[in-house]
Tab-separated table of C-alpha atoms and ligand atoms in Angstrom:
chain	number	residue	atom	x	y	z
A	43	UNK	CA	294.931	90.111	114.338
A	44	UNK	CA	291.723	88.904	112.403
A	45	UNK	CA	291.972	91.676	109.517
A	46	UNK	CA	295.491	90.317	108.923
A	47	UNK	CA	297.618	92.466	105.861
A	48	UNK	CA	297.082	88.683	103.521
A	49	UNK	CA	292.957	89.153	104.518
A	50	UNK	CA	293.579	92.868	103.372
A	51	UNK	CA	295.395	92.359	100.352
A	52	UNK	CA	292.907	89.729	99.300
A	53	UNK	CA	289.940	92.375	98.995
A	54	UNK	CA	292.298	94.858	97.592
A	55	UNK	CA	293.182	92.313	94.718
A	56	UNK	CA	289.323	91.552	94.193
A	57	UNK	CA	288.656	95.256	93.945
A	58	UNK	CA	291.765	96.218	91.843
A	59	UNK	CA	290.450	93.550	89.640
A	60	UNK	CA	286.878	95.366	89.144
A	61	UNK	CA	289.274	98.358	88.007
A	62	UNK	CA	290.839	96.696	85.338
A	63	UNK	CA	287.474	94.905	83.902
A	64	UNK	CA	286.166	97.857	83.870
A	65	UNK	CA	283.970	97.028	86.320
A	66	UNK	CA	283.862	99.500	89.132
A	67	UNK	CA	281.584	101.534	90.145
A	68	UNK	CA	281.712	104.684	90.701
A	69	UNK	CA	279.424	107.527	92.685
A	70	UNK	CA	279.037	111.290	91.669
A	71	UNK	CA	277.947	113.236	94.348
A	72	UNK	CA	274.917	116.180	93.430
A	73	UNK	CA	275.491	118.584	95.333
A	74	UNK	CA	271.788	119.804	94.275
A	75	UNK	CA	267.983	118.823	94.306
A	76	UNK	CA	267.205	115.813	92.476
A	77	UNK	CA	265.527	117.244	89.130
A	78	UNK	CA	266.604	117.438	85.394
A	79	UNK	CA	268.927	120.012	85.897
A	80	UNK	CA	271.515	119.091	88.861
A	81	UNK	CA	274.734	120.413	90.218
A	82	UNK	CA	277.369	117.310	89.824
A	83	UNK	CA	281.118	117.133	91.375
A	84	UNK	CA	282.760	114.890	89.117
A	85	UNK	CA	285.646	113.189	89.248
A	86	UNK	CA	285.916	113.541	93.273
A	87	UNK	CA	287.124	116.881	94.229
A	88	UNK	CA	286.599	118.982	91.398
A	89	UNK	CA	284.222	122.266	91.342
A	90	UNK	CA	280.650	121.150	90.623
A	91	UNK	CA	278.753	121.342	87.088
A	92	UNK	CA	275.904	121.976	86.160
A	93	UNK	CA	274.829	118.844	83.998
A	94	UNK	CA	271.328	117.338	82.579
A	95	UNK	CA	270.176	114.351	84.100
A	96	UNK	CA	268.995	111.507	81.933
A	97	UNK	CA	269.606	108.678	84.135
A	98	UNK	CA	267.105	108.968	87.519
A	99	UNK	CA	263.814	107.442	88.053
A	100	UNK	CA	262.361	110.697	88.782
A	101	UNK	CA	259.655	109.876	85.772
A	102	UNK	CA	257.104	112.055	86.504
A	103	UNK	CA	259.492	115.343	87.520
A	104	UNK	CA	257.949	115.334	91.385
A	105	UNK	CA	261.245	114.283	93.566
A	106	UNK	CA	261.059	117.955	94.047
A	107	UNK	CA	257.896	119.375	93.216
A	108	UNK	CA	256.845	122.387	95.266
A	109	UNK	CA	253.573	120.882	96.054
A	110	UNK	CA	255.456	117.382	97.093
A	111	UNK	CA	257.778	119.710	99.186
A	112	UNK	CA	254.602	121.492	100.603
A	113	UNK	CA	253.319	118.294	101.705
A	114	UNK	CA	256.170	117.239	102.816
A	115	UNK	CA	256.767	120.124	105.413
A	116	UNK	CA	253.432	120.159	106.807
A	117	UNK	CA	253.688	116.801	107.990
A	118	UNK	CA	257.221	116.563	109.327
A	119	UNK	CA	255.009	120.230	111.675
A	120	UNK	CA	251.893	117.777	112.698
A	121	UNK	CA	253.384	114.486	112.821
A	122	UNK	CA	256.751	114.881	113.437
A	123	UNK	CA	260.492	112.947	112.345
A	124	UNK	CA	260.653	109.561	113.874
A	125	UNK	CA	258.730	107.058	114.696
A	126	UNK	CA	261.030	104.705	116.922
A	127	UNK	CA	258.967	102.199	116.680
A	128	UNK	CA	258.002	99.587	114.461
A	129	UNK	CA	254.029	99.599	112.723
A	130	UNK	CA	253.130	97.136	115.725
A	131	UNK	CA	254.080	98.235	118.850
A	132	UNK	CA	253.756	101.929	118.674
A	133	UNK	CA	254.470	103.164	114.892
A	134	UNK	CA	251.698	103.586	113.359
A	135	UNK	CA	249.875	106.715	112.502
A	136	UNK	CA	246.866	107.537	111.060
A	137	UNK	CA	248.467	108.985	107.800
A	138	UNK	CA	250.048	105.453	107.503
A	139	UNK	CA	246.349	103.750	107.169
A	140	UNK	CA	245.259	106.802	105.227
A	141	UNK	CA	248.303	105.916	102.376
A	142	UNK	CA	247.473	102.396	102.367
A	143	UNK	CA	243.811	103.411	101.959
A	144	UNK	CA	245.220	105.387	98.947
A	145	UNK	CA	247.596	102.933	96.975
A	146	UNK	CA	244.595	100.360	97.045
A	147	UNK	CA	242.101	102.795	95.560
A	148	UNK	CA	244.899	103.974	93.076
A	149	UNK	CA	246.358	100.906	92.199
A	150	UNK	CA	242.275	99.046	92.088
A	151	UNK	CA	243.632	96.113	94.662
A	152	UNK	CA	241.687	95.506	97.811
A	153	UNK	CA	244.375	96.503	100.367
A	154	UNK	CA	248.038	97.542	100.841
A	155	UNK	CA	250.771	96.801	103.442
A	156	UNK	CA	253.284	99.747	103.193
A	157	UNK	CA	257.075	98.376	103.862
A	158	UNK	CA	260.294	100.595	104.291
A	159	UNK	CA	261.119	99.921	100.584
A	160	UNK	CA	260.080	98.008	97.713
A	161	UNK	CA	263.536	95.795	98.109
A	162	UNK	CA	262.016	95.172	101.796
A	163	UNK	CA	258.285	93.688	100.387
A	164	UNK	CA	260.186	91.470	97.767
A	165	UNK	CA	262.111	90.532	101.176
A	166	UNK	CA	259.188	89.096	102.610
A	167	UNK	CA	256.144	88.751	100.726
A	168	UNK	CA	256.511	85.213	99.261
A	169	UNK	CA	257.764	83.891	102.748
A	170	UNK	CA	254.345	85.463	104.787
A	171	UNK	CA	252.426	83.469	102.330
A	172	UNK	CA	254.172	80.225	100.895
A	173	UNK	CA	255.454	76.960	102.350
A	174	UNK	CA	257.210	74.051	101.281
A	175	UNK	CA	254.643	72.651	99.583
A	176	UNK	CA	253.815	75.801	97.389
A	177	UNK	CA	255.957	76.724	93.797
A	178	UNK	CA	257.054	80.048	92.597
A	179	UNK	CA	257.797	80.202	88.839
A	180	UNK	CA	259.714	83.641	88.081
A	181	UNK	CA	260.622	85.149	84.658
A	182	UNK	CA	264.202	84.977	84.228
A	183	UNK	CA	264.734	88.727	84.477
A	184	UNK	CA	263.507	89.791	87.559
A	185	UNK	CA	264.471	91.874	89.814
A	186	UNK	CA	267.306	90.773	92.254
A	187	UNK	CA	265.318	91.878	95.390
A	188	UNK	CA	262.641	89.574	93.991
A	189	UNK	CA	265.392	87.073	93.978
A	190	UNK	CA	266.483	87.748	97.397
A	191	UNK	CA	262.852	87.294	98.493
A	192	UNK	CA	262.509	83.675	96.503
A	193	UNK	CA	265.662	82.876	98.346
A	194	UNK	CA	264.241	83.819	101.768
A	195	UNK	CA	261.370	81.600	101.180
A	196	UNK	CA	260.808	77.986	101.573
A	197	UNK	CA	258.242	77.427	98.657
A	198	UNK	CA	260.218	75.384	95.597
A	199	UNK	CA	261.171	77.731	93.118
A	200	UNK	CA	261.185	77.291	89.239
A	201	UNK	CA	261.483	79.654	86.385
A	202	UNK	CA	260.878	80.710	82.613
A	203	UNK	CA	262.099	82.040	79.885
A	204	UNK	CA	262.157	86.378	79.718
A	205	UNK	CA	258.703	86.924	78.655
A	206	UNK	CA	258.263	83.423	76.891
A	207	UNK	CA	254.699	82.531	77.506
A	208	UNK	CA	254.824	78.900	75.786
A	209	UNK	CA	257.796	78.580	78.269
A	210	UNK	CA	255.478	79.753	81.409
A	211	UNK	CA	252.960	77.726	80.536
A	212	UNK	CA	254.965	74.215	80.201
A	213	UNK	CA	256.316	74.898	83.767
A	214	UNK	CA	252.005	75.345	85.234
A	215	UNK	CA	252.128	72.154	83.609
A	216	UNK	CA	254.889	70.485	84.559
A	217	UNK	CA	253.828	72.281	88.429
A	218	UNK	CA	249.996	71.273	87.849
A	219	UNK	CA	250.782	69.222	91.537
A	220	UNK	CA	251.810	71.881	93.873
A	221	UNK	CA	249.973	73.122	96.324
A	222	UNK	CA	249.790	77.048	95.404
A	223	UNK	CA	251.371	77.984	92.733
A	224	UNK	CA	252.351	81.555	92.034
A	225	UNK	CA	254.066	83.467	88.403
A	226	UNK	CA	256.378	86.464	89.456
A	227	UNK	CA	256.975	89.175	87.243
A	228	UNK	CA	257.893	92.508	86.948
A	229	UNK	CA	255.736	95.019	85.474
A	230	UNK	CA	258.418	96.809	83.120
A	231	UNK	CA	261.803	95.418	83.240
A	232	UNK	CA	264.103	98.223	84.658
A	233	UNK	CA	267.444	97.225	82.112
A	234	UNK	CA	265.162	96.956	78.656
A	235	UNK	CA	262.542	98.800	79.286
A	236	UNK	CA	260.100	96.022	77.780
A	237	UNK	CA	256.725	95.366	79.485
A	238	UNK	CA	254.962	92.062	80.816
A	239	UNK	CA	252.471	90.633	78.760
A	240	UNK	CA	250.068	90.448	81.774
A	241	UNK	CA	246.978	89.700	79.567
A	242	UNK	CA	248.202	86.657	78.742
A	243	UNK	CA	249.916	86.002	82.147
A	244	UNK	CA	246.797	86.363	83.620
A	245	UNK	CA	245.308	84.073	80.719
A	246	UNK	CA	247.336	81.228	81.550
A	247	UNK	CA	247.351	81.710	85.735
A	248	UNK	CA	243.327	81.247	85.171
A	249	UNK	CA	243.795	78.336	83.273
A	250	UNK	CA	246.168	76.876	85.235
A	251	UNK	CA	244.645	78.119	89.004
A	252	UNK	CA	248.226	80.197	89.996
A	253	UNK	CA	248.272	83.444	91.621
A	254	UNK	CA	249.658	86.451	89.478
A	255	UNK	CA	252.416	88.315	91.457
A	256	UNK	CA	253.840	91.242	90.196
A	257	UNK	CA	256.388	94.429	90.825
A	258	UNK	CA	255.306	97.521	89.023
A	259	UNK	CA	258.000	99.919	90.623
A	260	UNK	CA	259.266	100.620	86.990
A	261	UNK	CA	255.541	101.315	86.668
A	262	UNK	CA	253.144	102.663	88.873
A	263	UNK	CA	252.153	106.376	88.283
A	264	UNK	CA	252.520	106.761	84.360
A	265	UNK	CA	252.389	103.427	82.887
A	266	UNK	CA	248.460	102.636	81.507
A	267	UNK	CA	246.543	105.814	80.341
A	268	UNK	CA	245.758	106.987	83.868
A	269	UNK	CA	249.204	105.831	85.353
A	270	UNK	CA	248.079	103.149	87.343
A	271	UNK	CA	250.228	100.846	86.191
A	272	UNK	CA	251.161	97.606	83.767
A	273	UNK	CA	247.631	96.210	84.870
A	274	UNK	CA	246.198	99.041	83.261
A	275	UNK	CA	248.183	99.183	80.045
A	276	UNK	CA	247.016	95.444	79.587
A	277	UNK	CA	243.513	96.038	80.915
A	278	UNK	CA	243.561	93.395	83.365
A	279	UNK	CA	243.424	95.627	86.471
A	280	UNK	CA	241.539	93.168	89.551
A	281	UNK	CA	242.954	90.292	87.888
A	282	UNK	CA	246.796	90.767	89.846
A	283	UNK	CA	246.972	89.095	93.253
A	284	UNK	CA	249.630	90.602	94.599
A	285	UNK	CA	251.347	93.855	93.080
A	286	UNK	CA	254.204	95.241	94.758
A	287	UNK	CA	255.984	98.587	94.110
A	288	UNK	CA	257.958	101.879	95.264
A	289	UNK	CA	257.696	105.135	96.508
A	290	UNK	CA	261.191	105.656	95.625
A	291	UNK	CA	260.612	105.991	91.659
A	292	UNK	CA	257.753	108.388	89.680
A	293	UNK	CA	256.148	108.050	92.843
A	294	UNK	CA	257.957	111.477	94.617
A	295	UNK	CA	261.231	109.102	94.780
A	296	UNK	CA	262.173	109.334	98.037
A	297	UNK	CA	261.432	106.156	99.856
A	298	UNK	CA	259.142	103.025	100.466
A	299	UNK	CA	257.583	100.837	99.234
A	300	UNK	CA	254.263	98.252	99.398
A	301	UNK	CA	252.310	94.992	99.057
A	302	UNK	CA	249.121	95.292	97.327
A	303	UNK	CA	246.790	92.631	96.407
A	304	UNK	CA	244.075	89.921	97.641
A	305	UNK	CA	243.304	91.240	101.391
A	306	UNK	CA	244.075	88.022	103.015
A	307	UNK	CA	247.810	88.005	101.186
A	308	UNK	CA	247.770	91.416	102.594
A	309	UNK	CA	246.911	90.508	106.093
A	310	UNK	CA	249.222	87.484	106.414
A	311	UNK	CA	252.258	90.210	105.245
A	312	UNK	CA	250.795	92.402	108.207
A	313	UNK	CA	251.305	88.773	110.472
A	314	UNK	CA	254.457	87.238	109.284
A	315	UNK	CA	256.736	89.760	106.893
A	316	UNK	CA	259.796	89.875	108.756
A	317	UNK	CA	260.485	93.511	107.144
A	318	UNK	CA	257.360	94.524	108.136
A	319	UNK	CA	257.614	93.418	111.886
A	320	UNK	CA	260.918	94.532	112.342
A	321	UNK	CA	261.999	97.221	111.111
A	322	UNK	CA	260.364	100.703	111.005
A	323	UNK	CA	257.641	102.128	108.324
A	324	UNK	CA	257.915	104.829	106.059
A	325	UNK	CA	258.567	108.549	108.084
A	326	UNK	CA	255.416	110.425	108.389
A	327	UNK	CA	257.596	113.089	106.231
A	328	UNK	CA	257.911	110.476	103.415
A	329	UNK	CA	254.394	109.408	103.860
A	330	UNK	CA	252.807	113.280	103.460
A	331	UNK	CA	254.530	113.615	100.223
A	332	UNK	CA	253.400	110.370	99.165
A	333	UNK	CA	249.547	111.369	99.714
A	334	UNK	CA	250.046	114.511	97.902
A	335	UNK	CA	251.854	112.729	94.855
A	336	UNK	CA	248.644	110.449	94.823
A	337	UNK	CA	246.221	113.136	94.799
A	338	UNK	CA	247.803	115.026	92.079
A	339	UNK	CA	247.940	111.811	89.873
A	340	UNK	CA	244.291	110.970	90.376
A	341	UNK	CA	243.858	114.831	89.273
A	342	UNK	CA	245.448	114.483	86.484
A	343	UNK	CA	247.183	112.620	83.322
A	344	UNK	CA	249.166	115.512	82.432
A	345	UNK	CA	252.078	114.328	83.900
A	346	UNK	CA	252.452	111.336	82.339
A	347	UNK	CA	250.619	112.476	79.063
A	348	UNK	CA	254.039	114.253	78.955
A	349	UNK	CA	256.662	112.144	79.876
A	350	UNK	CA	254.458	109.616	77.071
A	351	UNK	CA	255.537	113.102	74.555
A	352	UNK	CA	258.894	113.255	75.800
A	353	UNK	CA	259.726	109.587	75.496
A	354	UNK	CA	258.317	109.347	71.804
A	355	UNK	CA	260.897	112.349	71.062
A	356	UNK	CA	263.505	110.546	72.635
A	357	UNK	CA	263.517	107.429	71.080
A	358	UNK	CA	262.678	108.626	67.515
A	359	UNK	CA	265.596	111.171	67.751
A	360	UNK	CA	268.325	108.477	69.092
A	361	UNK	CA	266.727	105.762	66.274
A	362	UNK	CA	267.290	108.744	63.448
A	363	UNK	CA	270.443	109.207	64.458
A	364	UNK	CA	271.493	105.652	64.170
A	365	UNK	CA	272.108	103.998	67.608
A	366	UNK	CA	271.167	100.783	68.355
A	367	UNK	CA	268.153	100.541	71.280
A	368	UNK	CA	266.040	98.572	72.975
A	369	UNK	CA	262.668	98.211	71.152
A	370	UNK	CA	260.078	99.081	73.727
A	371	UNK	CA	257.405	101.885	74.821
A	372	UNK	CA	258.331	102.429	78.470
A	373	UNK	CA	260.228	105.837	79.736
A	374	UNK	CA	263.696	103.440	80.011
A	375	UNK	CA	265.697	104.001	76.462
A	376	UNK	CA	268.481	101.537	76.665
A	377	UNK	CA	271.357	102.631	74.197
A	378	UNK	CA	273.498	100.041	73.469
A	379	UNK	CA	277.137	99.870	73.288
A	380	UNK	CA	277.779	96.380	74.536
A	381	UNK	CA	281.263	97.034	75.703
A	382	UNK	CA	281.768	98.220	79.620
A	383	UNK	CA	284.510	99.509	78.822
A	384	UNK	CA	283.411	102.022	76.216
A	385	UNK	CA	279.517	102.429	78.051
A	386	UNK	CA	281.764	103.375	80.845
A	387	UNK	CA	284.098	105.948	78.663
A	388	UNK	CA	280.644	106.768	76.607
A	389	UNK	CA	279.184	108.189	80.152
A	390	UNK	CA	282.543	110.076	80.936
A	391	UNK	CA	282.107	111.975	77.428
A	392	UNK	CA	278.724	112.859	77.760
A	393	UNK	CA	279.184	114.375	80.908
A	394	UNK	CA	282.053	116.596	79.954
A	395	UNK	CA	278.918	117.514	76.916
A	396	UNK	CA	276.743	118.442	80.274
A	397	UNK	CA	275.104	115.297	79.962
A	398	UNK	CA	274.587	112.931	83.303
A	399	UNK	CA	273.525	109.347	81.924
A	400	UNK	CA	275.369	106.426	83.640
A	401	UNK	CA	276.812	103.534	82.125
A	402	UNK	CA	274.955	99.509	82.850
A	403	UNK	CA	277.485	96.559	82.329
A	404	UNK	CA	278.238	93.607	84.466
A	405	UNK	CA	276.480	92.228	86.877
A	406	UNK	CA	273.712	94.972	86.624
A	407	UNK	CA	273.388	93.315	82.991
A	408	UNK	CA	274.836	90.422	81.402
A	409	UNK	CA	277.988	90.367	80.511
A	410	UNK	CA	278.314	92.034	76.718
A	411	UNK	CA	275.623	93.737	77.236
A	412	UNK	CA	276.838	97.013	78.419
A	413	UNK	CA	274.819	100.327	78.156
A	414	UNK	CA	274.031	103.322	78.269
A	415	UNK	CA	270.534	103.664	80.086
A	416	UNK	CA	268.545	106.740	79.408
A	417	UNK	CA	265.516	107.646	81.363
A	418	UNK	CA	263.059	110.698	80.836
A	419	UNK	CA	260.860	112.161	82.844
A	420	UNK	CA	258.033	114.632	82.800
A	421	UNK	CA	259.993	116.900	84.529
A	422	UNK	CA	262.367	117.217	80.588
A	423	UNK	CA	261.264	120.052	78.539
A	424	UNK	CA	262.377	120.150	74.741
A	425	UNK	CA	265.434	122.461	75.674
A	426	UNK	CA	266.802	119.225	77.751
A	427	UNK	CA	266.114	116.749	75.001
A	428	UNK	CA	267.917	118.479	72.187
A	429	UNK	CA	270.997	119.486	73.778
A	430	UNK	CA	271.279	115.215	75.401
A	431	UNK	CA	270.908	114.288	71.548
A	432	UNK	CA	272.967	116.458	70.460
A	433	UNK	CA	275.503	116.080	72.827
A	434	UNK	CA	274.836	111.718	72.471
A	435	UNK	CA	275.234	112.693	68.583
A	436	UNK	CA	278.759	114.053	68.910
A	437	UNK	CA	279.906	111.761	71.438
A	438	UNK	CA	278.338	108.566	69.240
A	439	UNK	CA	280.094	110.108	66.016
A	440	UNK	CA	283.691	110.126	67.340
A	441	UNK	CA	283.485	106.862	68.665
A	442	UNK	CA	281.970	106.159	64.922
A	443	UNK	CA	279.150	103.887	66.334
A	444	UNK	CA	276.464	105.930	64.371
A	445	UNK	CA	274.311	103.873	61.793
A	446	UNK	CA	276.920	100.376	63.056
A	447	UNK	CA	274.973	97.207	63.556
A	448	UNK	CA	275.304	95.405	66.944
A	449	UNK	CA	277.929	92.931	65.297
A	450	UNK	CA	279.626	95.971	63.682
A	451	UNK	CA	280.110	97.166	67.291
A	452	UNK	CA	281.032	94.416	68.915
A	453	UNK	CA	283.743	93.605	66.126
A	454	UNK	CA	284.918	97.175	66.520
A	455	UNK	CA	285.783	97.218	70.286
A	456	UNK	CA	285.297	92.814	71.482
A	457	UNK	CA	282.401	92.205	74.472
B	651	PLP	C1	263.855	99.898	92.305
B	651	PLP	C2	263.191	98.591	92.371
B	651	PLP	C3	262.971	97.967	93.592
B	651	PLP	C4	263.483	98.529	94.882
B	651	PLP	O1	262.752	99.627	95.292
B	651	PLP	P1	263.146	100.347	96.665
B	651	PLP	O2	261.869	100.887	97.162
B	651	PLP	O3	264.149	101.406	96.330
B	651	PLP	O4	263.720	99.301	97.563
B	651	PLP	C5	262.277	96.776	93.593
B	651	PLP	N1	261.842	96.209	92.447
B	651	PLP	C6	262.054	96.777	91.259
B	651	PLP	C7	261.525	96.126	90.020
B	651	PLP	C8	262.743	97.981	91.177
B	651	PLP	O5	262.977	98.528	89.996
């Protein structure tokens, strides 16, 4: 027998070791809509509660907006479920050119490829367009689907120091020989919530003649002052050459994701991206909420004019109250606790307080870096913030991690 009891035994060690680290992960099931207030069963089993969620990338409060929901329904009536097909032989529709149409005027590229998700366009973006004799020079901190998609391809592969521009700009030097040459970033950095400094990214890939390549999924729909993204903030929209991102965040949240950029870079992806060719596009259901997301955003900044309020309540209120967080201006408010043990009792004790915000430790982040990672979205109102602080008050106090230094912390309960 090939799954022999010792081959069994093996995984169940590996696993019961997780446990003890404090290392395993654990899902709650909603038994609701996705939205700020959500009906949880947790532990397993038990009658569901009612909780605040602080912890989704549902940044602009649409995952289920009635208008999104609208949309939604009145293309699953004219265009159906399925497609059963993939975008070349018989699976595209119109509404699929008529979103790529969209995320190019939106995001100020000259054309979009749409993929099943974001993780699927890391996937194969750098292998449609590299080759052995090209280099790809990442930040350290990137994404791991970009790092499954530098792994796919054959290009050489080099990288630099989080956010560390002297850094960067050594390893153009050092690369000054390569064919192409291509920096890979992403826009905000989903565990810190700190932003690229694309101005002088795009600086140095002028100087050096490397294309600019970078994920905004963290991004796209609020960051910059009329949500288009990182580019924005840093006012060097037209300059990116390839931008990839997801539907799956701010963006409605349900599912998908894209390559936008040069048109050629897009075209090639069309030709070669093995995600692309083989395996289906985004449902025509997904794709009608997607369009109405878009429209609503290029409406209007009120959305994200209030999840910009929210954030700035957030963070000052946790900072008064004498937490240690992650400096930074983006929606993602990383409070620290460095232990996974305690980020993972932390989380337990908030949510008996009503509050859902998950705990981030090992391999998500590095080891003694453990977290608790708070999100808000647009979709908060001030009733929501208070009682989380409150209840992250209360919880912080008992554990008497209130006004403690990281050291403090870390001598109080080890890494
Ligand atoms: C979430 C995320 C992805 C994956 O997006 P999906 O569309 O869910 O696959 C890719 N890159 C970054 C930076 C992300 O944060």
């Amino acid at each position: 027998m090939a799954y022999s009891d010792k081959v069994r035994n093996m995984y169940q060690e590996q696993l019961e070791e997780l446990k003890e680290k404090g290392l395993f992960k654990e899902e709650r099931f909603i038994h609701s809509s996705q939205a700020a207030d959500i009906e949880v069963e947790f532990p397993r089993g038990s009658s569901t509660k009612k909780v605040i969620n602080m912890c989704a990338n549902n940044y602009l409060g649409l995952s289920s907006h009635p208008d999104v929901i609208k949309a939604a329904h009145d293309g699953l009536d004219s265009r159906g479920y399925g497609m059963s097909s993939v975008r070349f032989i018989c699976g595209t529709q119109d509404i699929h050119n008529e979103l790529e149409n969209k995320v190019t005027e939106f995001l100020g590229t000259e054309d979009t490829i749409l993929f099943p998700s974001c993780m699927d366009a890391n996937a194969g973006v750098f292998e449609a367009i590299l080759n052995e004799e090209d280099i790809m020079i990442s930040d350290r901190l990137v994404h791991a689907s970009i790092i499954d998609g530098i792994r796919l391809c054959g290009a050489m592969h080099d990288t630099f120091k989080h956010s560390n521009m002297k850094h960067l700009e050594s390893k153009l030097q050092l690369h000054s020989d390569k064919r192409l040459k291509v920096v890979i970033t992403d826009g905000v950095f989903s565990m810190d919530g700190d932003t690229a400094k694309l101005d002088e990214m795009a600086e140095l890939c002028e100087k050096y003649d490397a294309m600019l390549f970078v994920d905004d999924s963290h991004a796209s729909g609020f960051i910059g002052k009329t949500g288009r993204g990182t580019h924005e903030k840093y006012d060097v929209m037209g300059k990116i050459d390839i931008i990839t991102t997801t539907f799956g965040k701010a963006l409605g949240g349900a599912s998908g994701g894209c390559v936008s950029g040069r048109k050629e870079l897009v075209e090639m992806c069309r030709q070669k991206a093995r995600p692309y060719l083989f395996s289906n596009t985004i449902a025509p259901v997904v794709v009608s909420g997607v369009l109405e997301v878009l429209d609503s955003l290029t409406a209007s900044t009120e959305r994200r004019d209030k999840l910009e309020k929210n954030t700035e309540f957030w963070r000052n209120g946790l900072e008064e109250a004498g937490f240690v967080l992650k400096k930074g201006d983006t929606p993602i408010v990383p409070v620290m606790l460095f232990n996974a043990k305690l980020a993972q009792e932390f989380s337990k004790e908030l949510f008996d307080e009503g509050i859902y915000a998950i705990g981030f430790f090992f391999p998500v982040v590095p080891q003694g870096q453990a977290r608790i990672r708070t999100q808000i979205s647009a979709g908060h109102e001030m009733h929501h913030l208070e009682k989380a602080l409150n209840a992250f008050i209360k919880v912080g106090k008992k554990h008497n991690i209130l006004g403690k230094s990281k050291q403090e912390i870390i001598d109080m309960f080890g890494l």
